[in-house]
């Protein structure tokens, strides 16, 4: 066991997501710059970038996918095959478990309209309580923590970086050896502490402008 916990940003997008710009090389450069031991590559509905990076990087890369469900986003951690988008939350979580992954409720207070219903509660493995992109950040974090505590689920954090400079703004400290299976087991048993801050107002504004431009194209 390491003396120090691993510092992992558990929510990072690359240019394999339709709405992100970060190249695989930039992920490595910025992760090192921010002192991270590794990242979870969580592109929207694809694992292509994650698998490519895992092959050629000496960072810890957790292959993941951010799955678009009928009721919000689910982070499928430790999956090497994409989970089909558009399914119900329940079925999505089931599929994630079938392929050996764990299901994390992504930015739950921002997306899960109507809250997390009782019947799907036992299926999640963790709740992302800190996500640098949520707005308003401090209220979302407070509510996210409340959800996790109420459901008695482990807590994670990630930047949800769509641009390289956002990588590492939030991260999870994980008590585990530097091995992907160990990391996943540690998250599941709650040996994980979420840490993080929001993206700056300047970045928020730039992101809003570029998403407007994308919509007009
Ligand atoms: Zn999302
Ligand atoms: Zn995301």
Short mmCIF file of C-alpha atoms and ligand atoms in Angstrom, two decimals:
data_model
loop_
_atom_site.label_atom_id
_atom_site.label_comp_id
_atom_site.label_asym_id
_atom_site.label_seq_id
_atom_site.Cartn_x
_atom_site.Cartn_y
_atom_site.Cartn_z
CA UNK A 1 0.00 0.00 0.00
CA UNK A 2 1.25 3.50 -0.86
CA UNK A 3 1.89 5.87 2.05
CA UNK A 4 0.26 8.70 0.16
CA UNK A 5 -3.20 8.41 -1.41
CA UNK A 6 -3.41 8.50 -5.18
CA UNK A 7 -4.56 11.81 -6.66
CA UNK A 8 -6.94 11.05 -9.53
CA UNK A 9 -9.17 13.37 -11.57
CA UNK A 10 -12.10 11.01 -12.16
CA UNK A 11 -13.90 13.00 -14.88
CA UNK A 12 -11.86 14.12 -17.90
CA UNK A 13 -13.02 14.54 -21.51
CA UNK A 14 -10.78 14.47 -24.59
CA UNK A 15 -11.28 15.47 -28.21
CA UNK A 16 -13.01 12.08 -28.65
CA UNK A 17 -16.01 13.79 -27.03
CA UNK A 18 -18.00 15.93 -29.51
CA UNK A 19 -17.78 18.94 -27.18
CA UNK A 20 -14.19 18.81 -25.89
CA UNK A 21 -10.86 20.00 -27.31
CA UNK A 22 -8.16 18.30 -25.22
CA UNK A 23 -5.78 16.07 -27.17
CA UNK A 24 -4.50 12.83 -25.59
CA UNK A 25 -1.03 14.39 -25.35
CA UNK A 26 -2.43 17.40 -23.51
CA UNK A 27 -4.14 15.11 -20.99
CA UNK A 28 -0.73 13.68 -20.05
CA UNK A 29 1.00 17.09 -19.98
CA UNK A 30 -1.65 18.75 -17.79
CA UNK A 31 -2.17 15.76 -15.51
CA UNK A 32 1.57 15.80 -14.74
CA UNK A 33 1.57 19.58 -14.34
CA UNK A 34 -1.20 19.30 -11.74
CA UNK A 35 0.55 16.52 -9.84
CA UNK A 36 -2.06 13.88 -10.64
CA UNK A 37 -1.23 10.18 -10.48
CA UNK A 38 -3.86 9.47 -13.08
CA UNK A 39 -7.17 10.33 -14.67
CA UNK A 40 -10.42 8.68 -15.62
CA UNK A 41 -11.10 9.37 -19.30
CA UNK A 42 -14.86 9.81 -19.44
CA UNK A 43 -15.74 10.74 -23.02
CA UNK A 44 -19.38 10.96 -24.02
CA UNK A 45 -20.56 7.52 -25.20
CA UNK A 46 -17.15 6.35 -26.48
CA UNK A 47 -14.11 4.62 -24.98
CA UNK A 48 -11.86 5.09 -28.04
CA UNK A 49 -9.71 7.91 -26.61
CA UNK A 50 -9.46 6.24 -23.19
CA UNK A 51 -8.20 2.96 -24.66
CA UNK A 52 -5.67 4.69 -26.93
CA UNK A 53 -4.29 6.74 -24.05
CA UNK A 54 -4.15 3.75 -21.69
CA UNK A 55 -1.89 1.96 -24.19
CA UNK A 56 0.68 4.69 -24.58
CA UNK A 57 0.78 6.61 -21.31
CA UNK A 58 2.67 5.96 -18.10
CA UNK A 59 -0.07 7.69 -16.11
CA UNK A 60 -2.81 5.63 -14.45
CA UNK A 61 -5.64 5.76 -16.97
CA UNK A 62 -9.03 4.43 -15.90
CA UNK A 63 -10.99 3.61 -19.07
CA UNK A 64 -14.48 5.00 -18.67
CA UNK A 65 -17.41 6.44 -20.54
CA UNK A 66 -19.96 9.10 -19.62
CA UNK A 67 -23.21 7.46 -20.64
CA UNK A 68 -26.19 9.56 -21.71
CA UNK A 69 -29.29 7.92 -20.21
CA UNK A 70 -32.95 8.89 -20.36
CA UNK A 71 -32.58 10.75 -17.06
CA UNK A 72 -29.06 12.08 -16.88
CA UNK A 73 -25.40 11.20 -17.18
CA UNK A 74 -23.81 8.16 -15.57
CA UNK A 75 -20.05 7.71 -15.29
CA UNK A 76 -19.17 4.12 -16.12
CA UNK A 77 -15.76 3.61 -14.53
CA UNK A 78 -13.48 0.78 -15.63
CA UNK A 79 -15.28 -0.23 -18.82
CA UNK A 80 -13.60 -1.01 -22.12
CA UNK A 81 -16.73 -1.29 -24.24
CA UNK A 82 -19.16 1.59 -24.71
CA UNK A 83 -22.54 1.34 -22.99
CA UNK A 84 -25.37 2.21 -25.40
CA UNK A 85 -26.82 5.69 -24.81
CA UNK A 86 -30.55 6.38 -24.41
CA UNK A 87 -31.37 3.53 -22.02
CA UNK A 88 -33.11 3.95 -18.68
CA UNK A 89 -30.91 4.65 -15.67
CA UNK A 90 -31.65 1.22 -14.27
CA UNK A 91 -30.71 -0.65 -17.45
CA UNK A 92 -27.60 1.50 -17.94
CA UNK A 93 -26.34 0.68 -14.46
CA UNK A 94 -27.10 -3.01 -15.00
CA UNK A 95 -25.09 -3.03 -18.26
CA UNK A 96 -22.17 -1.28 -16.54
CA UNK A 97 -22.13 -3.95 -13.84
CA UNK A 98 -22.38 -6.74 -16.43
CA UNK A 99 -19.13 -5.60 -18.06
CA UNK A 100 -17.34 -5.27 -14.71
CA UNK A 101 -17.55 -1.51 -14.29
CA UNK A 102 -18.88 0.68 -11.51
CA UNK A 103 -21.64 3.28 -11.93
CA UNK A 104 -21.17 6.78 -10.56
CA UNK A 105 -24.02 9.31 -10.53
CA UNK A 106 -22.45 12.23 -12.47
CA UNK A 107 -23.09 15.78 -11.17
CA UNK A 108 -26.35 14.41 -9.66
CA UNK A 109 -27.94 17.64 -8.49
CA UNK A 110 -27.37 19.32 -11.86
CA UNK A 111 -28.84 16.62 -14.03
CA UNK A 112 -31.09 14.08 -12.31
CA UNK A 113 -34.33 15.96 -12.62
CA UNK A 114 -36.78 14.93 -9.97
CA UNK A 115 -33.93 13.54 -7.83
CA UNK A 116 -32.64 10.01 -7.57
CA UNK A 117 -35.63 7.72 -7.14
CA UNK A 118 -35.59 5.09 -4.45
CA UNK A 119 -35.67 2.09 -6.76
CA UNK A 120 -32.43 2.95 -8.57
CA UNK A 121 -30.60 4.06 -5.45
CA UNK A 122 -29.10 0.69 -4.52
CA UNK A 123 -27.66 0.22 -8.00
CA UNK A 124 -25.24 3.16 -7.99
CA UNK A 125 -21.75 2.48 -6.62
CA UNK A 126 -20.82 6.10 -5.86
CA UNK A 127 -21.91 9.72 -6.27
CA UNK A 128 -19.79 12.43 -7.91
CA UNK A 129 -20.18 15.12 -5.26
CA UNK A 130 -17.63 17.59 -6.68
CA UNK A 131 -17.70 18.52 -10.35
CA UNK A 132 -15.83 21.74 -11.24
CA UNK A 133 -18.30 22.64 -13.96
CA UNK A 134 -21.51 22.55 -11.91
CA UNK A 135 -23.25 25.85 -11.27
CA UNK A 136 -23.74 27.16 -8.67
CA UNK A 137 -20.70 25.18 -7.57
CA UNK A 138 -20.87 25.39 -3.78
CA UNK A 139 -24.60 24.68 -3.58
CA UNK A 140 -24.26 21.75 -6.00
CA UNK A 141 -21.38 20.34 -3.95
CA UNK A 142 -23.35 20.71 -0.72
CA UNK A 143 -26.39 18.98 -2.25
CA UNK A 144 -24.23 16.29 -3.87
CA UNK A 145 -22.71 15.44 -0.50
CA UNK A 146 -26.16 15.32 1.04
CA UNK A 147 -27.32 12.86 -1.65
CA UNK A 148 -24.26 10.63 -1.07
CA UNK A 149 -24.67 10.67 2.71
CA UNK A 150 -28.42 9.98 2.48
CA UNK A 151 -27.78 7.04 0.13
CA UNK A 152 -24.77 5.89 2.13
CA UNK A 153 -22.64 5.82 -1.02
CA UNK A 154 -18.92 6.60 -1.57
CA UNK A 155 -18.05 10.10 -2.85
CA UNK A 156 -15.92 11.04 -5.85
CA UNK A 157 -14.71 14.25 -7.52
CA UNK A 158 -13.65 15.19 -11.04
CA UNK A 159 -13.06 18.34 -13.02
CA UNK A 160 -15.32 17.40 -15.97
CA UNK A 161 -12.58 19.11 -17.99
CA UNK A 162 -13.48 19.74 -21.62
CA UNK A 163 -10.34 21.85 -22.13
CA UNK A 164 -6.79 20.97 -21.06
CA UNK A 165 -6.35 23.80 -18.55
CA UNK A 166 -9.34 22.54 -16.50
CA UNK A 167 -7.74 19.16 -15.75
CA UNK A 168 -7.07 18.62 -12.04
CA UNK A 169 -9.33 21.40 -10.71
CA UNK A 170 -11.10 18.61 -8.84
CA UNK A 171 -9.71 15.22 -7.92
CA UNK A 172 -10.30 12.23 -5.68
CA UNK A 173 -7.75 11.08 -3.12
CA UNK A 174 -7.82 7.29 -3.18
CA UNK A 175 -6.23 4.93 -0.66
CA UNK A 176 -5.02 2.29 -3.08
CA UNK A 177 -2.00 0.83 -4.79
CA UNK A 178 -1.38 2.21 -8.28
CA UNK A 179 -3.42 -0.44 -10.06
CA UNK A 180 -6.74 0.10 -11.83
CA UNK A 181 -8.58 -2.82 -10.16
CA UNK A 182 -7.30 -1.74 -6.73
CA UNK A 183 -8.45 1.82 -7.41
CA UNK A 184 -11.94 0.66 -8.39
CA UNK A 185 -12.19 -1.56 -5.30
CA UNK A 186 -11.06 1.34 -3.08
CA UNK A 187 -13.69 3.68 -4.56
CA UNK A 188 -16.36 1.04 -4.01
CA UNK A 189 -15.53 0.63 -0.35
CA UNK A 190 -15.39 4.40 0.16
CA UNK A 191 -11.63 4.79 0.60
CA UNK A 192 -11.91 7.98 -1.46
CA UNK A 193 -12.01 11.65 -0.53
CA UNK A 194 -13.34 14.26 -2.99
CA UNK A 195 -11.40 17.57 -3.29
CA UNK A 196 -11.85 20.44 -5.70
CA UNK A 197 -12.75 23.90 -6.82
CA UNK A 198 -14.87 25.37 -9.62
CA UNK A 199 -13.68 26.47 -13.04
CA UNK A 200 -13.07 30.23 -13.22
CA UNK A 201 -15.70 32.68 -14.43
CA UNK A 202 -13.50 33.43 -17.43
CA UNK A 203 -13.44 29.76 -18.44
CA UNK A 204 -17.18 29.43 -17.79
CA UNK A 205 -17.83 32.35 -20.14
CA UNK A 206 -15.46 30.98 -22.82
CA UNK A 207 -17.16 27.57 -22.60
CA UNK A 208 -20.60 29.16 -22.96
CA UNK A 209 -19.45 31.12 -26.04
CA UNK A 210 -17.97 28.06 -27.74
CA UNK A 211 -21.08 25.95 -27.08
CA UNK A 212 -23.20 28.76 -28.60
CA UNK A 213 -20.93 28.76 -31.66
CA UNK A 214 -21.27 24.96 -31.94
CA UNK A 215 -25.07 25.21 -31.85
CA UNK A 216 -25.05 27.78 -34.69
CA UNK A 217 -22.85 25.60 -36.92
ZN1 LIG B 1 -22.21 15.15 -17.79
ZN1 LIG B 2 -18.62 15.09 -18.39
#
